[in-house]
PDB file of C-alpha atoms in Angstrom:
ATOM      1  CA  UNK A   9      30.754   0.569 -11.686  1.00 87.00           C
ATOM      2  CA  UNK A  10      30.608  -3.206 -11.613  1.00 89.00           C
ATOM      3  CA  UNK A  11      27.914  -3.076  -8.905  1.00 92.00           C
ATOM      4  CA  UNK A  12      25.795  -0.724 -11.077  1.00 94.00           C
ATOM      5  CA  UNK A  13      25.958  -3.157 -13.982  1.00 93.00           C
ATOM      6  CA  UNK A  14      25.115  -6.131 -11.780  1.00 94.00           C
ATOM      7  CA  UNK A  15      22.088  -4.473 -10.169  1.00 95.00           C
ATOM      8  CA  UNK A  16      20.815  -2.999 -13.525  1.00 95.00           C
ATOM      9  CA  UNK A  17      21.061  -6.317 -15.373  1.00 93.00           C
ATOM     10  CA  UNK A  18      19.513  -8.176 -12.417  1.00 94.00           C
ATOM     11  CA  UNK A  19      16.513  -5.843 -12.588  1.00 95.00           C
ATOM     12  CA  UNK A  20      16.317  -6.343 -16.348  1.00 93.00           C
ATOM     13  CA  UNK A  21      15.983 -10.104 -16.030  1.00 92.00           C
ATOM     14  CA  UNK A  22      12.315 -10.486 -15.021  1.00 89.00           C
ATOM     15  CA  UNK A  23      12.956 -14.118 -14.034  1.00 92.00           C
ATOM     16  CA  UNK A  24      14.859 -12.798 -11.056  1.00 92.00           C
ATOM     17  CA  UNK A  25      11.997 -10.947  -9.357  1.00 93.00           C
ATOM     18  CA  UNK A  26       8.378  -9.847  -9.257  1.00 93.00           C
ATOM     19  CA  UNK A  27       9.087  -6.196  -8.537  1.00 94.00           C
ATOM     20  CA  UNK A  28       6.672  -3.763 -10.239  1.00 94.00           C
ATOM     21  CA  UNK A  29       8.190  -2.374 -13.449  1.00 96.00           C
ATOM     22  CA  UNK A  30       7.510   1.241 -12.412  1.00 96.00           C
ATOM     23  CA  UNK A  31       9.713   0.815  -9.315  1.00 96.00           C
ATOM     24  CA  UNK A  32      12.529  -0.653 -11.372  1.00 96.00           C
ATOM     25  CA  UNK A  33      12.289   2.214 -13.886  1.00 97.00           C
ATOM     26  CA  UNK A  34      12.209   4.801 -11.053  1.00 97.00           C
ATOM     27  CA  UNK A  35      15.399   3.481  -9.496  1.00 97.00           C
ATOM     28  CA  UNK A  36      17.160   3.676 -12.848  1.00 97.00           C
ATOM     29  CA  UNK A  37      15.992   7.251 -13.278  1.00 98.00           C
ATOM     30  CA  UNK A  38      17.345   8.129  -9.825  1.00 97.00           C
ATOM     31  CA  UNK A  39      20.738   6.747 -10.847  1.00 97.00           C
ATOM     32  CA  UNK A  40      20.756   8.641 -14.173  1.00 97.00           C
ATOM     33  CA  UNK A  41      19.610  12.019 -12.863  1.00 98.00           C
ATOM     34  CA  UNK A  42      20.834  12.202  -9.259  1.00 96.00           C
ATOM     35  CA  UNK A  43      17.519  13.667  -8.136  1.00 96.00           C
ATOM     36  CA  UNK A  44      16.126  12.942  -4.676  1.00 93.00           C
ATOM     37  CA  UNK A  45      13.651  10.110  -4.523  1.00 94.00           C
ATOM     38  CA  UNK A  46      11.069  12.493  -3.044  1.00 93.00           C
ATOM     39  CA  UNK A  47      11.185  14.703  -6.118  1.00 94.00           C
ATOM     40  CA  UNK A  48      10.605  11.748  -8.425  1.00 96.00           C
ATOM     41  CA  UNK A  49       7.890  10.327  -6.160  1.00 95.00           C
ATOM     42  CA  UNK A  50       5.877  13.566  -6.369  1.00 95.00           C
ATOM     43  CA  UNK A  51       6.600  14.245 -10.037  1.00 96.00           C
ATOM     44  CA  UNK A  52       3.638  15.093 -12.295  1.00 96.00           C
ATOM     45  CA  UNK A  53       3.688  14.870 -16.084  1.00 97.00           C
ATOM     46  CA  UNK A  54       3.132  18.596 -16.485  1.00 97.00           C
ATOM     47  CA  UNK A  55       6.678  19.146 -15.119  1.00 97.00           C
ATOM     48  CA  UNK A  56       8.227  17.575 -18.249  1.00 98.00           C
ATOM     49  CA  UNK A  57       9.109  19.221 -21.522  1.00 97.00           C
ATOM     50  CA  UNK A  58      10.275  16.195 -23.512  1.00 97.00           C
ATOM     51  CA  UNK A  59      10.649  18.188 -26.740  1.00 97.00           C
ATOM     52  CA  UNK A  60      13.255  20.376 -25.026  1.00 96.00           C
ATOM     53  CA  UNK A  61      14.737  17.592 -22.900  1.00 97.00           C
ATOM     54  CA  UNK A  62      13.856  19.365 -19.647  1.00 97.00           C
ATOM     55  CA  UNK A  63      12.293  18.398 -16.339  1.00 97.00           C
ATOM     56  CA  UNK A  64      11.473  21.352 -14.100  1.00 96.00           C
ATOM     57  CA  UNK A  65      10.961  20.249 -10.524  1.00 94.00           C
ATOM     58  CA  UNK A  66       8.736  22.772  -8.647  1.00 93.00           C
ATOM     59  CA  UNK A  67       9.928  24.230  -5.373  1.00 88.00           C
ATOM     60  CA  UNK A  68       7.387  22.354  -3.264  1.00 88.00           C
ATOM     61  CA  UNK A  69       8.778  19.039  -4.570  1.00 85.00           C
ATOM     62  CA  UNK A  70      12.319  19.925  -3.439  1.00 83.00           C
ATOM     63  CA  UNK A  71      14.088  19.471  -0.144  1.00 75.00           C
ATOM     64  CA  UNK A  72      15.613  22.876   0.424  1.00 61.00           C
ATOM     65  CA  UNK A  73      17.620  24.262   3.314  1.00 57.00           C
ATOM     66  CA  UNK A  74      16.358  27.530   4.767  1.00 52.00           C
ATOM     67  CA  UNK A  75      19.404  29.322   3.332  1.00 52.00           C
ATOM     68  CA  UNK A  76      18.782  28.040  -0.208  1.00 56.00           C
ATOM     69  CA  UNK A  77      17.049  30.145  -2.858  1.00 56.00           C
ATOM     70  CA  UNK A  78      13.498  28.913  -3.421  1.00 67.00           C
ATOM     71  CA  UNK A  79      13.547  28.241  -7.132  1.00 82.00           C
ATOM     72  CA  UNK A  80      12.681  25.265  -9.287  1.00 89.00           C
ATOM     73  CA  UNK A  81      15.397  22.763 -10.168  1.00 91.00           C
ATOM     74  CA  UNK A  82      15.924  22.071 -13.837  1.00 94.00           C
ATOM     75  CA  UNK A  83      17.066  18.602 -14.892  1.00 96.00           C
ATOM     76  CA  UNK A  84      18.367  17.855 -18.404  1.00 96.00           C
ATOM     77  CA  UNK A  85      16.775  14.733 -19.881  1.00 98.00           C
ATOM     78  CA  UNK A  86      19.058  12.458 -21.868  1.00 97.00           C
ATOM     79  CA  UNK A  87      17.647  10.075 -24.488  1.00 96.00           C
ATOM     80  CA  UNK A  88      18.100   7.160 -22.098  1.00 96.00           C
ATOM     81  CA  UNK A  89      16.289   8.968 -19.291  1.00 97.00           C
ATOM     82  CA  UNK A  90      13.480  10.012 -21.642  1.00 97.00           C
ATOM     83  CA  UNK A  91      13.098   6.413 -22.793  1.00 97.00           C
ATOM     84  CA  UNK A  92      12.596   5.327 -19.214  1.00 97.00           C
ATOM     85  CA  UNK A  93      10.070   8.132 -18.545  1.00 98.00           C
ATOM     86  CA  UNK A  94       8.114   7.135 -21.676  1.00 97.00           C
ATOM     87  CA  UNK A  95       7.999   3.547 -20.325  1.00 96.00           C
ATOM     88  CA  UNK A  96       6.808   4.945 -17.008  1.00 96.00           C
ATOM     89  CA  UNK A  97       4.125   7.027 -18.757  1.00 95.00           C
ATOM     90  CA  UNK A  98       2.703   3.902 -20.371  1.00 95.00           C
ATOM     91  CA  UNK A  99       2.242   2.433 -16.891  1.00 94.00           C
ATOM     92  CA  UNK A 100       0.893   5.578 -15.225  1.00 90.00           C
ATOM     93  CA  UNK A 101      -2.513   6.524 -16.595  1.00 88.00           C
ATOM     94  CA  UNK A 102      -2.835   9.635 -14.377  1.00 95.00           C
ATOM     95  CA  UNK A 103      -1.081  12.900 -13.616  1.00 95.00           C
ATOM     96  CA  UNK A 104       1.604  11.297 -11.421  1.00 96.00           C
ATOM     97  CA  UNK A 105       4.689   9.701 -12.900  1.00 96.00           C
ATOM     98  CA  UNK A 106       4.596   7.201 -10.011  1.00 96.00           C
ATOM     99  CA  UNK A 107       0.987   6.804  -8.867  1.00 95.00           C
ATOM    100  CA  UNK A 108       0.023   4.726  -5.887  1.00 92.00           C
ATOM    101  CA  UNK A 109      -2.714   2.108  -5.775  1.00 90.00           C
ATOM    102  CA  UNK A 110      -5.069   5.094  -5.440  1.00 91.00           C
ATOM    103  CA  UNK A 111      -4.104   6.939  -8.640  1.00 90.00           C
ATOM    104  CA  UNK A 112      -5.177  10.207  -7.210  1.00 92.00           C
ATOM    105  CA  UNK A 113      -2.038  10.099  -5.027  1.00 93.00           C
ATOM    106  CA  UNK A 114       1.676   9.344  -5.648  1.00 94.00           C
ATOM    107  CA  UNK A 115       3.318   6.167  -4.394  1.00 94.00           C
ATOM    108  CA  UNK A 116       3.969   5.904  -0.666  1.00 94.00           C
ATOM    109  CA  UNK A 117       6.996   7.676   0.696  1.00 92.00           C
ATOM    110  CA  UNK A 118       8.950   4.467   1.479  1.00 94.00           C
ATOM    111  CA  UNK A 119       7.983   2.503  -1.638  1.00 95.00           C
ATOM    112  CA  UNK A 120      11.314   2.775  -3.451  1.00 96.00           C
ATOM    113  CA  UNK A 121      13.244   2.125  -0.241  1.00 96.00           C
ATOM    114  CA  UNK A 122      11.245  -1.085   0.222  1.00 95.00           C
ATOM    115  CA  UNK A 123      12.049  -2.080  -3.316  1.00 95.00           C
ATOM    116  CA  UNK A 124      15.777  -1.750  -2.595  1.00 95.00           C
ATOM    117  CA  UNK A 125      15.321  -3.778   0.622  1.00 94.00           C
ATOM    118  CA  UNK A 126      13.723  -6.592  -1.411  1.00 92.00           C
ATOM    119  CA  UNK A 127      16.976  -7.008  -3.343  1.00 93.00           C
ATOM    120  CA  UNK A 128      19.090  -7.459  -0.260  1.00 90.00           C
ATOM    121  CA  UNK A 129      20.657 -10.893  -0.055  1.00 89.00           C
ATOM    122  CA  UNK A 130      19.264 -11.760  -3.489  1.00 92.00           C
ATOM    123  CA  UNK A 131      21.974 -10.281  -5.690  1.00 91.00           C
ATOM    124  CA  UNK A 132      25.361 -11.936  -5.120  1.00 87.00           C
ATOM    125  CA  UNK A 133      28.276  -9.707  -4.006  1.00 87.00           C
ATOM    126  CA  UNK A 134      26.082  -6.682  -3.511  1.00 92.00           C
ATOM    127  CA  UNK A 135      25.952  -4.971  -0.135  1.00 91.00           C
ATOM    128  CA  UNK A 136      22.672  -3.557   1.212  1.00 93.00           C
ATOM    129  CA  UNK A 137      21.810  -0.235  -0.464  1.00 95.00           C
ATOM    130  CA  UNK A 138      19.159   2.470  -0.480  1.00 95.00           C
ATOM    131  CA  UNK A 139      17.751   4.822  -3.157  1.00 95.00           C
ATOM    132  CA  UNK A 140      19.853   7.631  -1.612  1.00 94.00           C
ATOM    133  CA  UNK A 141      22.958   5.548  -2.301  1.00 96.00           C
ATOM    134  CA  UNK A 142      22.163   5.992  -6.017  1.00 96.00           C
ATOM    135  CA  UNK A 143      22.413   9.777  -5.511  1.00 95.00           C
ATOM    136  CA  UNK A 144      25.784   9.348  -3.851  1.00 95.00           C
ATOM    137  CA  UNK A 145      26.937   7.082  -6.671  1.00 96.00           C
ATOM    138  CA  UNK A 146      25.809   9.687  -9.195  1.00 97.00           C
ATOM    139  CA  UNK A 147      27.922  12.350  -7.454  1.00 96.00           C
ATOM    140  CA  UNK A 148      30.976  10.106  -7.081  1.00 96.00           C
ATOM    141  CA  UNK A 149      30.935   8.881 -10.668  1.00 96.00           C
ATOM    142  CA  UNK A 150      30.464  12.361 -12.191  1.00 97.00           C
ATOM    143  CA  UNK A 151      33.480  13.515 -10.239  1.00 96.00           C
ATOM    144  CA  UNK A 152      35.377  10.413 -11.409  1.00 96.00           C
ATOM    145  CA  UNK A 153      34.458  11.349 -15.028  1.00 96.00           C
ATOM    146  CA  UNK A 154      36.176  14.683 -14.546  1.00 96.00           C
ATOM    147  CA  UNK A 155      33.068  16.838 -14.203  1.00 96.00           C
ATOM    148  CA  UNK A 156      33.782  20.044 -12.341  1.00 94.00           C
ATOM    149  CA  UNK A 157      32.750  19.737  -8.696  1.00 91.00           C
ATOM    150  CA  UNK A 158      30.681  22.892  -8.888  1.00 89.00           C
ATOM    151  CA  UNK A 159      28.733  21.452 -11.833  1.00 93.00           C
ATOM    152  CA  UNK A 160      28.180  18.204  -9.924  1.00 95.00           C
ATOM    153  CA  UNK A 161      26.793  20.198  -6.971  1.00 91.00           C
ATOM    154  CA  UNK A 162      24.500  22.076  -9.357  1.00 92.00           C
ATOM    155  CA  UNK A 163      23.306  18.771 -10.816  1.00 94.00           C
ATOM    156  CA  UNK A 164      22.451  17.607  -7.332  1.00 93.00           C
ATOM    157  CA  UNK A 165      20.548  20.804  -6.542  1.00 88.00           C
ATOM    158  CA  UNK A 166      22.951  21.719  -3.762  1.00 82.00           C
ATOM    159  CA  UNK A 167      23.723  25.269  -2.764  1.00 72.00           C
ATOM    160  CA  UNK A 168      27.266  26.318  -3.679  1.00 62.00           C
ATOM    161  CA  UNK A 169      29.608  27.478  -0.919  1.00 55.00           C
ATOM    162  CA  UNK A 170      29.075  31.094   0.008  1.00 47.00           C
ATOM    163  CA  UNK A 171      32.046  32.555  -1.819  1.00 41.00           C
ATOM    164  CA  UNK A 172      31.263  30.614  -5.007  1.00 46.00           C
ATOM    165  CA  UNK A 173      27.550  31.493  -4.841  1.00 44.00           C
ATOM    166  CA  UNK A 174      28.368  35.217  -4.403  1.00 40.00           C
ATOM    167  CA  UNK A 175      30.290  35.417  -7.685  1.00 40.00           C
ATOM    168  CA  UNK A 176      28.536  32.735  -9.687  1.00 47.00           C
ATOM    169  CA  UNK A 177      24.776  33.128 -10.198  1.00 51.00           C
ATOM    170  CA  UNK A 178      24.663  30.991 -13.363  1.00 62.00           C
ATOM    171  CA  UNK A 179      22.631  27.789 -13.457  1.00 81.00           C
ATOM    172  CA  UNK A 180      25.192  26.268 -15.878  1.00 88.00           C
ATOM    173  CA  UNK A 181      22.484  24.394 -17.764  1.00 92.00           C
ATOM    174  CA  UNK A 182      24.704  23.580 -20.808  1.00 94.00           C
ATOM    175  CA  UNK A 183      27.464  22.253 -18.609  1.00 95.00           C
ATOM    176  CA  UNK A 184      25.002  20.209 -16.526  1.00 95.00           C
ATOM    177  CA  UNK A 185      23.438  18.788 -19.716  1.00 96.00           C
ATOM    178  CA  UNK A 186      26.882  17.787 -20.930  1.00 97.00           C
ATOM    179  CA  UNK A 187      27.600  16.066 -17.617  1.00 97.00           C
ATOM    180  CA  UNK A 188      24.352  14.115 -17.691  1.00 97.00           C
ATOM    181  CA  UNK A 189      24.921  13.061 -21.303  1.00 97.00           C
ATOM    182  CA  UNK A 190      28.397  11.853 -20.346  1.00 97.00           C
ATOM    183  CA  UNK A 191      26.961   9.841 -17.450  1.00 97.00           C
ATOM    184  CA  UNK A 192      24.092   8.394 -19.527  1.00 96.00           C
ATOM    185  CA  UNK A 193      26.599   7.317 -22.204  1.00 95.00           C
ATOM    186  CA  UNK A 194      28.701   5.641 -19.512  1.00 94.00           C
ATOM    187  CA  UNK A 195      25.656   3.780 -18.145  1.00 95.00           C
ATOM    188  CA  UNK A 196      24.476   2.848 -21.607  1.00 93.00           C
ATOM    189  CA  UNK A 197      27.818   1.305 -22.532  1.00 92.00           C
ATOM    190  CA  UNK A 198      28.018  -0.458 -19.154  1.00 92.00           C
ATOM    191  CA  UNK A 199      24.677  -2.207 -19.302  1.00 91.00           C
ATOM    192  CA  UNK A 200      24.483  -3.039 -22.990  1.00 84.00           C
ATOM    193  CA  UNK A 201      24.951  -6.769 -22.527  1.00 58.00           C
ATOM    194  CA  UNK A 202      22.911  -9.706 -23.814  1.00 47.00           C
ATOM    195  CA  UNK A 203      24.360 -12.074 -21.172  1.00 45.00           C
ATOM    196  CA  UNK A 204      22.086 -11.347 -18.242  1.00 41.00           C
ATOM    197  CA  UNK A 205      23.452 -13.093 -15.146  1.00 40.00           C
ATOM    198  CA  UNK A 206      20.942 -15.404 -13.420  1.00 39.00           C
ATOM    199  CA  UNK A 207      20.372 -14.756  -9.701  1.00 38.00           C
ATOM    200  CA  UNK A 208      18.064 -16.050  -7.022  1.00 40.00           C
ATOM    201  CA  UNK A 209      14.469 -14.922  -7.358  1.00 46.00           C
ATOM    202  CA  UNK A 210      12.867 -12.347  -5.126  1.00 44.00           C
ATOM    203  CA  UNK A 211       9.767 -13.798  -3.516  1.00 41.00           C
TER     204      UNK A 211
END
């Protein structure tokens, strides 16, 4: 958890880097939601129901195994996650949450990975990391918080093991919402700090 705090606060101190704000926000959203970076990269504003705290990711924006049911993935939006999306919307100006230079298209496939690479060697005591590591961190920390493993797998959009899937067809949206709220509260408490640590600047 200490690494999460260090990276988050490093990003928050704009004197540390010249990384585009949308990329910073996107990485925070990945950490808070556990979604794949591809789903966020392709996200369009019509997928979001902010009044009902819901993001419905369409099937064609998901990475599904052949054996997985082809159905949209629903993501509960916490207040912290919505705040970040509202900040992203102010920067967007088109149908994509993360537009590229050509706003008729989303950002390039490797954009967020390149953002992570730009931090390497710049944040003290932090090993190299990738956007997918944020998804693994999400999974690990939800399990550490005592969230049922099956709920964590549902949050990640994974298919449950065959025997569990046979007898459990529920999407467990209330339980998943509770898990995401618990995680957002944990992150919120972790990064609420006025003493932002100074690090070397990213060129």
